[in-house]
Tab-separated table of C-alpha atoms and ligand atoms in Angstrom:
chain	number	residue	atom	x	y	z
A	1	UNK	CA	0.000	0.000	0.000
A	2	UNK	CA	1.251	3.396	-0.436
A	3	UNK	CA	2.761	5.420	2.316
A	4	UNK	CA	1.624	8.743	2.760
A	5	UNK	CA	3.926	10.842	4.921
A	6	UNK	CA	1.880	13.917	5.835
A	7	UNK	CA	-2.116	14.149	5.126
A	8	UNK	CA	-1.536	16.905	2.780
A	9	UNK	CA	-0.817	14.521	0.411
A	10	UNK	CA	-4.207	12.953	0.102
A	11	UNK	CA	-6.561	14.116	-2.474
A	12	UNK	CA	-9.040	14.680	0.269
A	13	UNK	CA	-7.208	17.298	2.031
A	14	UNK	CA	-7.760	17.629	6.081
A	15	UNK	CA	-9.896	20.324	7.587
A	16	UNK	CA	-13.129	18.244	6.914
A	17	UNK	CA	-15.667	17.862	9.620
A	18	UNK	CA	-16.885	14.231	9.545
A	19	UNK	CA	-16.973	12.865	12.996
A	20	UNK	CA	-13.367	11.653	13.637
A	21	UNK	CA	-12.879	8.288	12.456
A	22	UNK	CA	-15.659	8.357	9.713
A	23	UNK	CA	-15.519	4.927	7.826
A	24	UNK	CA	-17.540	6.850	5.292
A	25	UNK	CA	-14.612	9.672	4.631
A	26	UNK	CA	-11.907	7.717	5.047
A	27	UNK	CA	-13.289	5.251	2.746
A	28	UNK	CA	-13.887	7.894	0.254
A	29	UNK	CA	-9.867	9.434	0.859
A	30	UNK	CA	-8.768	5.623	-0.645
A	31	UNK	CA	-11.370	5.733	-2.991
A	32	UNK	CA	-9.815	9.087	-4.727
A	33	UNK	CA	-6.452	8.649	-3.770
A	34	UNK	CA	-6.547	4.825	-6.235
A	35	UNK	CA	-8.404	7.265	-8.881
A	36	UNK	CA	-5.923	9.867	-9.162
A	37	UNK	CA	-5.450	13.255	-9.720
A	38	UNK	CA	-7.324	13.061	-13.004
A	39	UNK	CA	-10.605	12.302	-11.879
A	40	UNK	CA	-13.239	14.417	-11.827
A	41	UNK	CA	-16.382	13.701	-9.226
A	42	UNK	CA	-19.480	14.151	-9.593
A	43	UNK	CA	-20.975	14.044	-5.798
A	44	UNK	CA	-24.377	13.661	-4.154
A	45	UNK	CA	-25.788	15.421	-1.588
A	46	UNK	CA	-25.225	14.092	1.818
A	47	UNK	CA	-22.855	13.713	4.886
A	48	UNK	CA	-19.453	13.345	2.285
A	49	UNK	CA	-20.882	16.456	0.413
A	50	UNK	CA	-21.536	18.867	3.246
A	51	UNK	CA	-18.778	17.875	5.907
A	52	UNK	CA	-16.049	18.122	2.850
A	53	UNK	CA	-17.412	22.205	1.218
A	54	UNK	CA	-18.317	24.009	4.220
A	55	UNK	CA	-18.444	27.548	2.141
A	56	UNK	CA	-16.469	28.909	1.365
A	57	UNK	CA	-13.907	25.791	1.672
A	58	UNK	CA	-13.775	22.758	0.285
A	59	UNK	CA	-10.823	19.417	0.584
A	60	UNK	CA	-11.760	17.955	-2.661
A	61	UNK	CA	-8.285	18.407	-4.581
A	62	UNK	CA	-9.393	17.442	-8.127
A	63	UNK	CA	-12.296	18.753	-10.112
A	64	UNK	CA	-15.610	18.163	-7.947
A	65	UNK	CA	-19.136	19.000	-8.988
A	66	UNK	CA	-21.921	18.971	-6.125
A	67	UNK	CA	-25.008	17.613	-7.677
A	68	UNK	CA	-28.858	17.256	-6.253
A	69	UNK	CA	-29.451	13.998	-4.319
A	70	UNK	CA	-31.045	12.673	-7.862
A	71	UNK	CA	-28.600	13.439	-10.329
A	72	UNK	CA	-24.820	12.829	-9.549
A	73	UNK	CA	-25.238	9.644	-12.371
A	74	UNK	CA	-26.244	12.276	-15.240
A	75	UNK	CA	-24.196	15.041	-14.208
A	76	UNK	CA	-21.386	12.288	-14.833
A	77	UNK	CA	-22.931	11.734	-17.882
A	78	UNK	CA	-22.796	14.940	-18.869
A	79	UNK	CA	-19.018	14.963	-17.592
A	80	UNK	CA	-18.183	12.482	-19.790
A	81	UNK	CA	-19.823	13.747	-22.825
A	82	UNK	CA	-18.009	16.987	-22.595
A	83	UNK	CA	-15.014	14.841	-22.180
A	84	UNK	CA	-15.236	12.834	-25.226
A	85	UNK	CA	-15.834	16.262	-27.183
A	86	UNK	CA	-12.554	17.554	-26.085
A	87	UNK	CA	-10.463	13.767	-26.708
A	88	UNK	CA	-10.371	13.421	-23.136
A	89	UNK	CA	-12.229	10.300	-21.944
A	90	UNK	CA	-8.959	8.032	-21.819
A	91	UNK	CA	-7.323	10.258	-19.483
A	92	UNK	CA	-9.094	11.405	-17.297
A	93	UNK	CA	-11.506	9.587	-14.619
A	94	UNK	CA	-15.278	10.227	-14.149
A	95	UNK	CA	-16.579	8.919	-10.779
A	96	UNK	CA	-19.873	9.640	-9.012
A	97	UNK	CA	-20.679	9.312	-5.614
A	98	UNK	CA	-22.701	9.207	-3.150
A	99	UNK	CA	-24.443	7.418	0.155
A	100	UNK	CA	-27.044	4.895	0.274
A	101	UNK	CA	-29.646	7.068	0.613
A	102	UNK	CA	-28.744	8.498	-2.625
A	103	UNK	CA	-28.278	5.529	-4.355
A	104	UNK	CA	-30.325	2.815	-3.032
A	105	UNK	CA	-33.292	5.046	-3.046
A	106	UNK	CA	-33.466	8.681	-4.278
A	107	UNK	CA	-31.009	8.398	-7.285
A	108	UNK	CA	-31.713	5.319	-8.304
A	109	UNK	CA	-33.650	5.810	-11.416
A	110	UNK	CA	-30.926	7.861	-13.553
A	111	UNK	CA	-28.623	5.087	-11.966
A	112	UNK	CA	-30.307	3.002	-13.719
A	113	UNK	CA	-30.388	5.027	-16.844
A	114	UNK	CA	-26.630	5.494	-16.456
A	115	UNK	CA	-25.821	1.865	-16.784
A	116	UNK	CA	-28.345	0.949	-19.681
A	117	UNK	CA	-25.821	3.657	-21.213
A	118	UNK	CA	-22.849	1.478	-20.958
A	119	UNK	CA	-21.301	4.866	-19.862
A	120	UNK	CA	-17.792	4.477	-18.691
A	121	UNK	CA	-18.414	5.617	-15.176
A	122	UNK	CA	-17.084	4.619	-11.956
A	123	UNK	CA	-20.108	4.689	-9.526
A	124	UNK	CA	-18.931	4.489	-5.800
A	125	UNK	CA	-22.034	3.646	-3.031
A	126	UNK	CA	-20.694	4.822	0.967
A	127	UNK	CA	-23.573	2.384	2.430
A	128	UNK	CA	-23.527	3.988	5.977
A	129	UNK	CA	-27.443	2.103	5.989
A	130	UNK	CA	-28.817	4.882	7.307
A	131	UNK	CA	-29.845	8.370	5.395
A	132	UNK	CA	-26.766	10.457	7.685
A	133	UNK	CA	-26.795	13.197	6.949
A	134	UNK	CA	-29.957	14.792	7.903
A	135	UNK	CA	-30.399	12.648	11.338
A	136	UNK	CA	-30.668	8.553	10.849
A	137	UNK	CA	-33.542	7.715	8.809
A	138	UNK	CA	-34.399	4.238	7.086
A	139	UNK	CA	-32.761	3.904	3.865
A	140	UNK	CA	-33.734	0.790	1.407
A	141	UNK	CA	-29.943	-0.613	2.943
A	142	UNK	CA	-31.494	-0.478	6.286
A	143	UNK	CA	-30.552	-4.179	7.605
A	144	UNK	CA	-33.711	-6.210	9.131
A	145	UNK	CA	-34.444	-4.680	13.081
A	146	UNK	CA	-32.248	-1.702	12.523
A	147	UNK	CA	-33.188	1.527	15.076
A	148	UNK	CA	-33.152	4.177	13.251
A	149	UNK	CA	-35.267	7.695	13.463
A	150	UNK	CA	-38.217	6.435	11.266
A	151	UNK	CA	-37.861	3.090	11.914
A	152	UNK	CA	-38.060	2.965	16.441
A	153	UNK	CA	-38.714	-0.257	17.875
A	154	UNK	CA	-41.873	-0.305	20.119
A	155	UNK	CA	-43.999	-3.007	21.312
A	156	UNK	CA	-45.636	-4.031	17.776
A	157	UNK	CA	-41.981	-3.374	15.974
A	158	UNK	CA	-38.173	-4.480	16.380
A	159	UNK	CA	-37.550	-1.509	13.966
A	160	UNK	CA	-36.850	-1.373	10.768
A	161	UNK	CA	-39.338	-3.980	8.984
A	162	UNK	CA	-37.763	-4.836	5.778
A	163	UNK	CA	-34.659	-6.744	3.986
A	164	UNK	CA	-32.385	-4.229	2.524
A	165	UNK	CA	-32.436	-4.038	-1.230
A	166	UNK	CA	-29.239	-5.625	-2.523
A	167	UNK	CA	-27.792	-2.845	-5.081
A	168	UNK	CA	-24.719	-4.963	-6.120
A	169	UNK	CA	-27.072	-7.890	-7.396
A	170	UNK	CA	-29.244	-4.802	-9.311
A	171	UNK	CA	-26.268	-3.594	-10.661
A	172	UNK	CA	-24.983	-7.080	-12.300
A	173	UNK	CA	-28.393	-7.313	-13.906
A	174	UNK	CA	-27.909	-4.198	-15.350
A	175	UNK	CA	-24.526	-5.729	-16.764
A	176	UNK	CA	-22.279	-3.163	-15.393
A	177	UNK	CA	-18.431	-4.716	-15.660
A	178	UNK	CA	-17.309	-4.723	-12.599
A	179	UNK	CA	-19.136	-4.607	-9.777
A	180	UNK	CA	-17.514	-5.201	-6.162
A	181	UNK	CA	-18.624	-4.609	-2.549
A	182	UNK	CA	-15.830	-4.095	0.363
A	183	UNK	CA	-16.222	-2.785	3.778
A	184	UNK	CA	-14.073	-0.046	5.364
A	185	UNK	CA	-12.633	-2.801	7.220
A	186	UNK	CA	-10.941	-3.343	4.736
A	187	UNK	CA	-8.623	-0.307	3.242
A	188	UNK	CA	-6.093	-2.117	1.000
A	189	UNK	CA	-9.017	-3.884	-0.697
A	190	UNK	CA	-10.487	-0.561	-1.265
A	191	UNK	CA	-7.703	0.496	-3.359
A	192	UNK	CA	-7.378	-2.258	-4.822
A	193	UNK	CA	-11.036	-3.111	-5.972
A	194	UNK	CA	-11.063	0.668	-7.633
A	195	UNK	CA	-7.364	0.266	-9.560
A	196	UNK	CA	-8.855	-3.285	-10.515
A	197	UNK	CA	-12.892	-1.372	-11.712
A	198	UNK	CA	-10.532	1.499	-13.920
A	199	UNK	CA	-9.228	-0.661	-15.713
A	200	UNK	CA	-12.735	-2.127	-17.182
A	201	UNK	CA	-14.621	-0.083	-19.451
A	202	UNK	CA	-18.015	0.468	-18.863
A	203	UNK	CA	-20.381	0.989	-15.918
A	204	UNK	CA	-18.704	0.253	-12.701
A	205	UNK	CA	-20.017	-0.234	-9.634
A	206	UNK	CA	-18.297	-0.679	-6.264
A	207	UNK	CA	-20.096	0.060	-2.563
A	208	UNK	CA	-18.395	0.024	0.095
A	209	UNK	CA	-20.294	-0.284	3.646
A	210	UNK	CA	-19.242	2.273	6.140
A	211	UNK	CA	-19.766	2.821	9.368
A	212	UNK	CA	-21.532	6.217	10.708
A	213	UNK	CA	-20.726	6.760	14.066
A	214	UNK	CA	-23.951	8.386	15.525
A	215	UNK	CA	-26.416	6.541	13.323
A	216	UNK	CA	-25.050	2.859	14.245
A	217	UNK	CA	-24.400	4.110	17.830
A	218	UNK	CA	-20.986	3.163	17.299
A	219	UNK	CA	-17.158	4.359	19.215
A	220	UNK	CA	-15.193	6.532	16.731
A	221	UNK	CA	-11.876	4.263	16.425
A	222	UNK	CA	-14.372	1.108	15.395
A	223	UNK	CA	-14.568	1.634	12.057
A	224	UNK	CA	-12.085	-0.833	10.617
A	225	UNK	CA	-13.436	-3.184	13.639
A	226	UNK	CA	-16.998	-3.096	12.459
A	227	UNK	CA	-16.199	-3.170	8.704
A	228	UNK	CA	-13.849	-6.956	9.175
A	229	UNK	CA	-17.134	-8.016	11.623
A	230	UNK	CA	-19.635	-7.265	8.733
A	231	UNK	CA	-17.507	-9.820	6.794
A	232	UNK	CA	-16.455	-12.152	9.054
A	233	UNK	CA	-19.925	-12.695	10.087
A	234	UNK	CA	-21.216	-13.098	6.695
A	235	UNK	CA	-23.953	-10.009	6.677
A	236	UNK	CA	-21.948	-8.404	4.098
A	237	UNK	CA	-20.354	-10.305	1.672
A	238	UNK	CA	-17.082	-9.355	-0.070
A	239	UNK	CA	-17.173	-9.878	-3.424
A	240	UNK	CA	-16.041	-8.433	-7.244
A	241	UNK	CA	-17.957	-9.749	-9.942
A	242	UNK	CA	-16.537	-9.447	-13.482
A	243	UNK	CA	-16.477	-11.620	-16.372
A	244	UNK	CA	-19.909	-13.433	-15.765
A	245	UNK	CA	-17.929	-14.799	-12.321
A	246	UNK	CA	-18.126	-14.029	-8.609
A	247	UNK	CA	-14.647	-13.607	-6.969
A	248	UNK	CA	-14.878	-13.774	-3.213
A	249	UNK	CA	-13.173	-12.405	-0.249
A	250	UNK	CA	-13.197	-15.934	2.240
A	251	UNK	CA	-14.126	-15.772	5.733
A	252	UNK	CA	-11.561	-16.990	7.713
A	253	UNK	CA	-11.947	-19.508	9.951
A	254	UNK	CA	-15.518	-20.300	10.682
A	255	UNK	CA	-18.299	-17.787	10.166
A	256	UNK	CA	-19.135	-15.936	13.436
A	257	UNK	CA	-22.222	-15.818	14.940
A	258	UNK	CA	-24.173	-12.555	13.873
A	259	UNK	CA	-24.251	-11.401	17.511
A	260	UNK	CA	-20.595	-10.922	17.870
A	261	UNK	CA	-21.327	-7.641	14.964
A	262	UNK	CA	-25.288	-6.874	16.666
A	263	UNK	CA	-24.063	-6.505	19.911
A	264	UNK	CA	-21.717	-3.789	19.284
A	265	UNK	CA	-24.413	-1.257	17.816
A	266	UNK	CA	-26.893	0.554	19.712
A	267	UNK	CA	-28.945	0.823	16.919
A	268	UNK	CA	-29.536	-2.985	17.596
A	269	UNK	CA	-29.057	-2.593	21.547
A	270	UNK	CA	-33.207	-3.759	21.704
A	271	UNK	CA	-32.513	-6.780	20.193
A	272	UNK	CA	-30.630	-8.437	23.449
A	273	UNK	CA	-32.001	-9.380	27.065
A	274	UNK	CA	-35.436	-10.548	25.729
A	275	UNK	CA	-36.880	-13.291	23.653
A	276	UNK	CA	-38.449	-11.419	20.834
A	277	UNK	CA	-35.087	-9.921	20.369
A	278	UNK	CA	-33.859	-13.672	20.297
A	279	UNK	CA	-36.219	-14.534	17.727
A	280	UNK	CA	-35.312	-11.373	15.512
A	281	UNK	CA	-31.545	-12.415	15.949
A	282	UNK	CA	-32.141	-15.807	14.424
A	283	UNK	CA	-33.671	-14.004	11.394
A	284	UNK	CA	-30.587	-11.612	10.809
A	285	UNK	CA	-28.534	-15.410	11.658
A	286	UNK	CA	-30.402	-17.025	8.580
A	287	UNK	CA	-29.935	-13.605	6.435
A	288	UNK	CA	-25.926	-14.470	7.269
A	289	UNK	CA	-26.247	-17.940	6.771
A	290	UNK	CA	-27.830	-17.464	3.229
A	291	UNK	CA	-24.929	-15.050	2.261
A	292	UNK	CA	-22.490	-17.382	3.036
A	293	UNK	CA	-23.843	-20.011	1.206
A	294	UNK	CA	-25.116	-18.289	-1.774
A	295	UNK	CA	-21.581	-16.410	-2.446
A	296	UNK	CA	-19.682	-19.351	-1.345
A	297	UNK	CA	-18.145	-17.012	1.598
A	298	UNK	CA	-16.132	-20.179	3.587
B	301	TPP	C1	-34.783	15.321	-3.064
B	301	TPP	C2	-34.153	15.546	-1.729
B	301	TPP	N1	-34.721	14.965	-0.656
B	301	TPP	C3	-34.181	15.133	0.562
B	301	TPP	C4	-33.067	15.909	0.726
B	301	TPP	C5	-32.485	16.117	2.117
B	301	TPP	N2	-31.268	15.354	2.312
B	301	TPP	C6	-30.044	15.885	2.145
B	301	TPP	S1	-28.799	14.846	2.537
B	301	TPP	C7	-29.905	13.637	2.951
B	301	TPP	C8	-29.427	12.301	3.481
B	301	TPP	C9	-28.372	11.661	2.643
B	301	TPP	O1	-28.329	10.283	2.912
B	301	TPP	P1	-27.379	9.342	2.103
B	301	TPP	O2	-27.592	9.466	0.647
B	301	TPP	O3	-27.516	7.970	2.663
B	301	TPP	O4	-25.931	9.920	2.403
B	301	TPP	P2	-25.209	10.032	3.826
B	301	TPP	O5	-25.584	11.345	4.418
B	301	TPP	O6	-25.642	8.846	4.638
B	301	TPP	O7	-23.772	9.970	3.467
B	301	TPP	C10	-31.229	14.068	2.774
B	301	TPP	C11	-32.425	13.253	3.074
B	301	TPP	C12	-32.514	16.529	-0.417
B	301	TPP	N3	-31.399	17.263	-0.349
B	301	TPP	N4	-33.075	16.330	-1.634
């Protein structure tokens, strides 16, 4: 991995003010630094896009356009057209961005329209889970009993009712190139999983599940923690998938139990010391076990 000797030499320069220890921002710091310095971003709204351009600064050091929560996919578009025009689509880097919120939900539809394209356009997900930025609410990659803001468990509920939407499965069946998901857990696989998507051309999708400290009632130094658990547990499963194949990251050792990962969050504190809770757990155990079987995770 490269060394950095002082932070000034990120493309993300310091001065930001994500909660210290952001998975999300650091995530997105590897993410840039593997694309270069000639990329140009186009970047939802959302925590990376507010805590990065507080006016009148910003510590995006490359060309960065702030798009509507909608749109980042067809302002890359339009990126990339210009591009082309001037000869300069094989040098330089488009990549959009954005959270889950973004992506999963809001912006999905000119997603979609991006990839029918064939555009060749790296599209990176942060999947904090949770809409961040404006307070915690339910996303469509809200896991199965989450806490959240619109989602509170009460006696009828264990929170959030639904199985989150699984974007890297929508975005093979769009036949995108590459498609990968890591965790910040994870940071050399980061960099590597975007040198290995530039070098396909095409759509490209790679999300990355991050933690958010506030929303999954998490410690600040637990990001790379919570992003190995995610894996090891088999709730998120590392994978690229290129060439009509899966490639996947192994767990280790055996599997282990989804509890070790629940217990940590307080967004799932509800789900211990009481039998419904024990019942819920076994549901989020089968949602592990079925990853780990259907991507072949041991
Ligand atoms: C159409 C629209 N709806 C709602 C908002 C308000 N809004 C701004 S940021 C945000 C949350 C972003 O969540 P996500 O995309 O998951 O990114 P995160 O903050 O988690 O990084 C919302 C709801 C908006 N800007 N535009």
């Amino acid at each position: 991995m490269q060394k950095y000797k002082n932070p000034n030499q990120h493309l993300i320069a310091p001065g930001h003010t994500a909660c210290p220890g952001c998975g999300q921002l650091m995530s997105a710091r590897l993410v840039l630094d593997a694309c270069g310095s000639k990329t140009i971003i186009a970047n939802a709204t959302g925590c990376l896009e507010v805590t990065t351009t507080k006016y009148p600064t910003s510590s995006w050091k490359v060309p960065w356009v702030h798009s509507l929560f909608e749109n980042p996919s067809a302002v890359a578009s339009g990126i990339l057209a210009a591009l082309k025009q001037k000869g300069l689509d094989k040098e330089i880097t488009v990549l959009a961005q954005g959270g889950d919120g973004s992506t999963f939900d809001i912006g999905f539809g000119l997603i979609s329209g991006m990839w029918e394209r064939k555009e060749n356009i790296l599209y990176v997900c942060y999947n904090t889970e949770v809409y961040s930025n404006t307070g915690y609410q339910a996303s469509g990659a809200t896991p199965l009993d989450a806490n959240t803001t619109t989602t509170p468990p009460d006696k009828k509920s264990m929170g959030n009712a639904f199985i989150r939407k699984n974007m890297g499965e929508i975005a093979i069946a769009h036949g995108c190139v590459y498609v990968a998901q890591t965790t910040c857990g994870y940071p050399a696989d980061i960099i590597n999983k975007v040198k290995k998507a530039l070098t396909f051309t095409g759509p490209k999708y790679l999300e990355i599940l991050t933690t958010c400290i506030p929303g999954w009632g998490v410690e600040n130094e637990m990001a790379v923690q919570m992003g190995k658990l995610a894996h090891k547990t088999g709730i998120y499963p590392v994978f690229e998938y290129y060439d009509d194949e899966y490639h996947v990251m192994k767990i280790p050792g055996e599997p282990l139990k989804v509890d070790e990962y629940l217990k940590l969050h307080k967004r799932f504190k509800h789900l211990f010391g009481n039998e419904r809770g024990k019942e819920a757990i076994k549901q989020i155990q089968n949602i592990a076990d079925k990853n780990i079987e259907k991507y072949n995770l041991k």
